[in-house]
Short mmCIF file of C-alpha atoms in Angstrom, two decimals:
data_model
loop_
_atom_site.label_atom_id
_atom_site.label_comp_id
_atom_site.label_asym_id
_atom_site.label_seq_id
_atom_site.Cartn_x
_atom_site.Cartn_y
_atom_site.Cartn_z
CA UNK A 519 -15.80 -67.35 -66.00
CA UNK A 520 -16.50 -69.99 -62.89
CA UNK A 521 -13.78 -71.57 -61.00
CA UNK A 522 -14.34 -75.06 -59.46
CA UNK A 523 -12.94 -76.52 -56.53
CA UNK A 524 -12.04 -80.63 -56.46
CA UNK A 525 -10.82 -81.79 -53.09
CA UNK A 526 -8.04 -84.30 -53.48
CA UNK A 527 -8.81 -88.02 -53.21
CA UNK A 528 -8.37 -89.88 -49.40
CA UNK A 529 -5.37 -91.85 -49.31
CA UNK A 530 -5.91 -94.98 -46.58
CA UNK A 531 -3.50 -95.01 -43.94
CA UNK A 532 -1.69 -98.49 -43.94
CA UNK A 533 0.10 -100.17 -40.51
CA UNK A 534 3.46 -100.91 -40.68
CA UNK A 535 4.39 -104.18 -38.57
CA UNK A 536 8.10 -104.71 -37.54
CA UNK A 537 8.38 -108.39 -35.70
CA UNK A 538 11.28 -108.96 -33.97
CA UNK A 539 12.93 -112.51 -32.13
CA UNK A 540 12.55 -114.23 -29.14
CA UNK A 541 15.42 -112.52 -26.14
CA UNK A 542 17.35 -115.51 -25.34
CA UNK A 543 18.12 -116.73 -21.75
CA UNK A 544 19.45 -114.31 -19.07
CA UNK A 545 22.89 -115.45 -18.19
CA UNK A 546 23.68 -117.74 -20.95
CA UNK A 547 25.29 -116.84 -24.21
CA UNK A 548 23.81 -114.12 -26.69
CA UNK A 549 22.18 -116.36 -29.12
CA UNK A 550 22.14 -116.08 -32.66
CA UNK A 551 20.43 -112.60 -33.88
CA UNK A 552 17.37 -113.55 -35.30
CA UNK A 553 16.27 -112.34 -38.94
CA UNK A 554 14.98 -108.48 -39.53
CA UNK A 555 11.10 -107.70 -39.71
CA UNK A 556 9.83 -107.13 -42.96
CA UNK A 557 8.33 -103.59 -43.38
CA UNK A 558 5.48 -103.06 -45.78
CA UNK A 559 4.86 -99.02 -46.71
CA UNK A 560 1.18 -98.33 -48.05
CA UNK A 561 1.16 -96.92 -51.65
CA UNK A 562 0.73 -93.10 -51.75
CA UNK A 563 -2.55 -91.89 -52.67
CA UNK A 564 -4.14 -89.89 -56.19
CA UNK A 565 -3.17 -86.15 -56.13
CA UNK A 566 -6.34 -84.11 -56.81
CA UNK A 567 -6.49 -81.99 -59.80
CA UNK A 568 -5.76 -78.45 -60.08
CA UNK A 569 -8.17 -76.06 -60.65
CA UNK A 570 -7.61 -73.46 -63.35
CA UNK A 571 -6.04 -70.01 -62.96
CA UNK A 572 -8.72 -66.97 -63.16
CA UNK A 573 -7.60 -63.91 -65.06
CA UNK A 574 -5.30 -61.56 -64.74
CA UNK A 575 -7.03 -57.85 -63.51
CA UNK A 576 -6.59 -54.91 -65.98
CA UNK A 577 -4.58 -52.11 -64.14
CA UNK A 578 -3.97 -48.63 -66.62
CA UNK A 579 -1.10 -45.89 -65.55
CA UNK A 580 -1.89 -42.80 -67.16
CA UNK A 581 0.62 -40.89 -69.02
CA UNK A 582 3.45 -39.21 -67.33
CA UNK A 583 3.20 -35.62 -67.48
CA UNK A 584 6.31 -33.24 -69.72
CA UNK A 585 8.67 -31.73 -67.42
CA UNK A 586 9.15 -27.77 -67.80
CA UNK A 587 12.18 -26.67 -69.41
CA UNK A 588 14.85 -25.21 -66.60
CA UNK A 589 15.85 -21.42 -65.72
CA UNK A 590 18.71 -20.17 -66.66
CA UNK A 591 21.04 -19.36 -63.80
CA UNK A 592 22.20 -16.16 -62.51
CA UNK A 593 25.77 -15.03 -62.75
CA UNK A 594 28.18 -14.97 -59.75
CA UNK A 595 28.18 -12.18 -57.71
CA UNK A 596 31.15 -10.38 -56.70
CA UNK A 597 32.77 -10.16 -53.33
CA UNK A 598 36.05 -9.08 -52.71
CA UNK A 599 38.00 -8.51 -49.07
CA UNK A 600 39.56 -5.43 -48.81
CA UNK A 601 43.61 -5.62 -47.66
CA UNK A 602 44.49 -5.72 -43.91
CA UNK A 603 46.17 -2.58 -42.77
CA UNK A 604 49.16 -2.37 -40.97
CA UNK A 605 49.65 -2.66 -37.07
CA UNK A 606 51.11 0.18 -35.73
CA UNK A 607 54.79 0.23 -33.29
CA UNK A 608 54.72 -0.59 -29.95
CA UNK A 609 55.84 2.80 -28.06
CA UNK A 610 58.59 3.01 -25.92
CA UNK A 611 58.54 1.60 -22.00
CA UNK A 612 58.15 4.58 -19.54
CA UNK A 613 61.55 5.58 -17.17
CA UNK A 614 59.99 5.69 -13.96
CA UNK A 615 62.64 5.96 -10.56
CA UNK A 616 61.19 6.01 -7.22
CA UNK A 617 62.99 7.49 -4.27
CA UNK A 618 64.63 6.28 -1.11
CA UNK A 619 62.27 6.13 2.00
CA UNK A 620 63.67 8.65 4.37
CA UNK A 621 64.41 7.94 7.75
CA UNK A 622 61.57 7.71 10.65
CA UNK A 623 61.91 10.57 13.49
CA UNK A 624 62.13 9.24 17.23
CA UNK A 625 59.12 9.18 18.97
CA UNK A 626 58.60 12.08 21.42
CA UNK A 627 57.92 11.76 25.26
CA UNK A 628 54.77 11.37 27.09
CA UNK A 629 53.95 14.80 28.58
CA UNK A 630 53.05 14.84 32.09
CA UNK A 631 49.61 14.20 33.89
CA UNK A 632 46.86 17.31 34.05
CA UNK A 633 46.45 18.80 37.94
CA UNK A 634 43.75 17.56 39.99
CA UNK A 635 40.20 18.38 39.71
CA UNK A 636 39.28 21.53 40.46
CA UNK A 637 36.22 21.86 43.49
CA UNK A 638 32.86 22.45 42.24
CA UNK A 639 31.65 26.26 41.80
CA UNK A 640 28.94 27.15 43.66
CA UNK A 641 24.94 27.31 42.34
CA UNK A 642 23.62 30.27 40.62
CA UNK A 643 21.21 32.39 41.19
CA UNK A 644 17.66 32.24 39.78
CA UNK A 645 17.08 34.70 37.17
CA UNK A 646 14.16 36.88 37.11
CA UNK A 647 10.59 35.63 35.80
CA UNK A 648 9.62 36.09 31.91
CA UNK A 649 7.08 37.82 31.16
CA UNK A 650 3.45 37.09 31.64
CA UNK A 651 1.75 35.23 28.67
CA UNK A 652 -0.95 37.42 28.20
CA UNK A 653 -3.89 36.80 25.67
CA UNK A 654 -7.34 38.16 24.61
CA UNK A 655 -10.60 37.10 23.75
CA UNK A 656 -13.43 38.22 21.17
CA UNK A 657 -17.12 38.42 21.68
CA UNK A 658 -18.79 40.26 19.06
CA UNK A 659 -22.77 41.16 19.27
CA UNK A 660 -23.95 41.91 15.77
CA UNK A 661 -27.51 43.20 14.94
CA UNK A 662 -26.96 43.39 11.32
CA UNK A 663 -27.86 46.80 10.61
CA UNK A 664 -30.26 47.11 13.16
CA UNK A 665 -30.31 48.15 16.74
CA UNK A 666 -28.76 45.79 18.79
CA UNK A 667 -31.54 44.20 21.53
CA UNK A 668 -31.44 42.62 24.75
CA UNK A 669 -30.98 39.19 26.05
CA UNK A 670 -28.62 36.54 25.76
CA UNK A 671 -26.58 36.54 22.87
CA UNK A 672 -24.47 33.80 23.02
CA UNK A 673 -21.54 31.29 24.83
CA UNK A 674 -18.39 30.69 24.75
CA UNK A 675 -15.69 27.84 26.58
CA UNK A 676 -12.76 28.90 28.07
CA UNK A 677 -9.52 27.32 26.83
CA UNK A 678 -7.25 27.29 29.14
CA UNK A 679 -7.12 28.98 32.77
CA UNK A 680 -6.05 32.39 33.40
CA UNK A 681 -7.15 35.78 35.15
CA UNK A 682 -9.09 38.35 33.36
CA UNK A 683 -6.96 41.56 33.79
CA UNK A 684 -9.23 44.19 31.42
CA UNK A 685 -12.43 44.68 29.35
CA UNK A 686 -12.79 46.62 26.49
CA UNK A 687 -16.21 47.67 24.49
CA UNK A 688 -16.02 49.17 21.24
CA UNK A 689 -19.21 50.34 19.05
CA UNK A 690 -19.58 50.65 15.07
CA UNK A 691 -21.50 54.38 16.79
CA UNK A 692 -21.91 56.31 19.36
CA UNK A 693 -24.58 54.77 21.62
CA UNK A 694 -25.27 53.08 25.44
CA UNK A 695 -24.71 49.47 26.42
CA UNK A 696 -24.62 47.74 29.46
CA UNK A 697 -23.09 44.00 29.13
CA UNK A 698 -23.37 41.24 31.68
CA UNK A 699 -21.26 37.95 31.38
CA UNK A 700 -22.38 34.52 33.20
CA UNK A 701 -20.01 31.90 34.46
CA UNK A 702 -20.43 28.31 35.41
CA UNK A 703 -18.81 24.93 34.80
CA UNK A 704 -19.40 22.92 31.56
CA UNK A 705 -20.79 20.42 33.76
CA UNK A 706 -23.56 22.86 34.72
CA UNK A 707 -24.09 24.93 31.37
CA UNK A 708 -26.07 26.81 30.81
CA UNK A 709 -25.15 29.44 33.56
CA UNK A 710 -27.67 32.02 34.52
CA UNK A 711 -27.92 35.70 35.68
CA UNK A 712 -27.01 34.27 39.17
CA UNK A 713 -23.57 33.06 38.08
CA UNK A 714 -22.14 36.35 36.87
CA UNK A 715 -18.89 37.45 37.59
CA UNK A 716 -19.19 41.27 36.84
CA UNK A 717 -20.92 42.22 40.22
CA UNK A 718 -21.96 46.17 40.25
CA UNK A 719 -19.40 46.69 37.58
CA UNK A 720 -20.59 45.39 34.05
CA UNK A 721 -18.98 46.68 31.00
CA UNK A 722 -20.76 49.48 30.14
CA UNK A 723 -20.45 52.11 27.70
CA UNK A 724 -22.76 55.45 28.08
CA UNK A 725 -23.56 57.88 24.83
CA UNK A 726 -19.67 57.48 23.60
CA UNK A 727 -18.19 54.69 21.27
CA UNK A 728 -16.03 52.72 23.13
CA UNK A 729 -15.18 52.18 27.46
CA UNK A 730 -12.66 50.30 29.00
CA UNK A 731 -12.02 48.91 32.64
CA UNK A 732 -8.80 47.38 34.33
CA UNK A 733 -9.85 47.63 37.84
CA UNK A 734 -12.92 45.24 37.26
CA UNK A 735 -13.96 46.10 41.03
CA UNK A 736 -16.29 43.31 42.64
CA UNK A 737 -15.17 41.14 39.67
CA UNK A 738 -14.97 36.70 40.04
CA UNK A 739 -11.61 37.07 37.08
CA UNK A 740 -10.07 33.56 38.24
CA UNK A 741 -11.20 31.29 34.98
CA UNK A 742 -10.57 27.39 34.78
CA UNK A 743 -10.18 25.65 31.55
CA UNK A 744 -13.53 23.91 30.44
CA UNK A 745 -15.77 27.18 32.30
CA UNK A 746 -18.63 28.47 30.09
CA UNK A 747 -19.31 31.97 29.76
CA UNK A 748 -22.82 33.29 28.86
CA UNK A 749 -23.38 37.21 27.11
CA UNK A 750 -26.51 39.13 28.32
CA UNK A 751 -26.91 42.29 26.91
CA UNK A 752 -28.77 44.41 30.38
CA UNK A 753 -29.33 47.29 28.30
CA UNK A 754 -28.87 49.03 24.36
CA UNK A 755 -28.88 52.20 22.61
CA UNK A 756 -28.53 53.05 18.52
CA UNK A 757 -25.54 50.47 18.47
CA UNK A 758 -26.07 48.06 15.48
CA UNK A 759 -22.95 46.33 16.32
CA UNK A 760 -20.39 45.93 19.21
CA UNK A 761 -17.25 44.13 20.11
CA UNK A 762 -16.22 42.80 23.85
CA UNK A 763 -12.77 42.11 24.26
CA UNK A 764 -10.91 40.75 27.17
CA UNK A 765 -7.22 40.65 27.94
CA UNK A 766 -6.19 37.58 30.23
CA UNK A 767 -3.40 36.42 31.77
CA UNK A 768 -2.77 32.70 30.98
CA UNK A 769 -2.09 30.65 34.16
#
């Protein structure tokens, strides 16, 4: 089905004229008010038809679904509040009584002043020296299990100064040994057979186990902290294995 559309019809517009009379005279008397303006309206124009109404749209609702039956409902539960016990009695107040204050003592007297100053005793007397720290060191010439041979066998640094008071030699056998010992500075290590401080008195042990010497005659025994000393063994017989020991006093 078509709908058409007429436009309405075009009404002409018509003037309206409204004459009016002359203004009389200024300062003379209002003349006569002259007769009203005729009006003319323009008749109203054709109203255009109306076009007819198209048809209504088809709109379906489908069918509203069964509502489920409803559960039954539980039973009320049961809650009951137990009684409030009873409050107990307030005990009794306590009796308490404090005692009087007793009376403050008098205050005692100042004592008297000390006596002067007594005069200053005089200066003890020095009491006698401790004894000597006294220490000793180790050089030990080991050949292993074999025959102990000659040359320089090894150095050692002095650590602190002191004065070598006696030299001991003990073998692992009987055997001879003659022992030199080399001195010099750090500064000019190595020493050398012409820095040694045993003179014609080395430690020296001859066909026995074991010598020892506290008179070290011809001996340099002053050592500094820092010196180096240097073994030489001059001479050896069947020992395999030796120890040099030498008791100092520290400085």
């Amino acid at each position: 089905m078509s709908v058409q559309v007429v436009a309405p019809a075009q009404i002409p517009a018509q003037p309206v004229v409204v004459v009016g009379g002359p203004t009389g005279p200024a300062g003379g008397p209002t003349g006569p008010t002259g007769p009203s303006g005729q009006s003319y309206t323009g008749s109203t124009g054709y109203t255009g038809r109306t076009g007819p109404t198209g048809p209504t749209g088809f709109s379906a609702t489908g069918p509203t679904g069964r509502t489920g039956p409803t559960g039954m409902t539980g039973p009320i539960g049961n809650s009951a509040t137990g009684p409030t016990g009873h409050t107990g009695n307030t005990g009794p107040e306590g009796l308490g009584v404090t005692g009087p204050t007793g009376a403050g003592g008098p205050t005692g007297g100042t004592g008297p002043s000390g006596g002067p100053t007594g005069a200053t005793g005089p200066t003890g007397g020095t009491g006698p020296t401790g004894p000597a720290q006294v220490a000793g060191f180790e050089f030990i010439f080991d050949g292993v299990g074999s025959t102990l041979t000659t040359g320089v066998k090894g150095d050692w640094e002095v650590p602190f100064a002191c004065t070598i008071q006696q030299v001991t030699v003990l073998g692992d056998q009987s055997g001879s040994i003659v022992i030199d010992i080399w001195k010099d500075t750090y500064a000019n290590f190595p020493p050398t057979d012409a820095d040694s401080i045993t003179a014609s008195a080395p430690p020296t042990v001859s066909a026995a186990v074991k010598s020892q010497d506290a008179t070290l005659t011809g001996w340099t025994t002053s050592l500094a902290a820092g010196d180096t000393l240097r073994f030489n063994i001059d001479s050896v017989s069947n020992f395999t294995r030796v120890t040099l020991s030498m008791k100092v006093q520290r400085a």
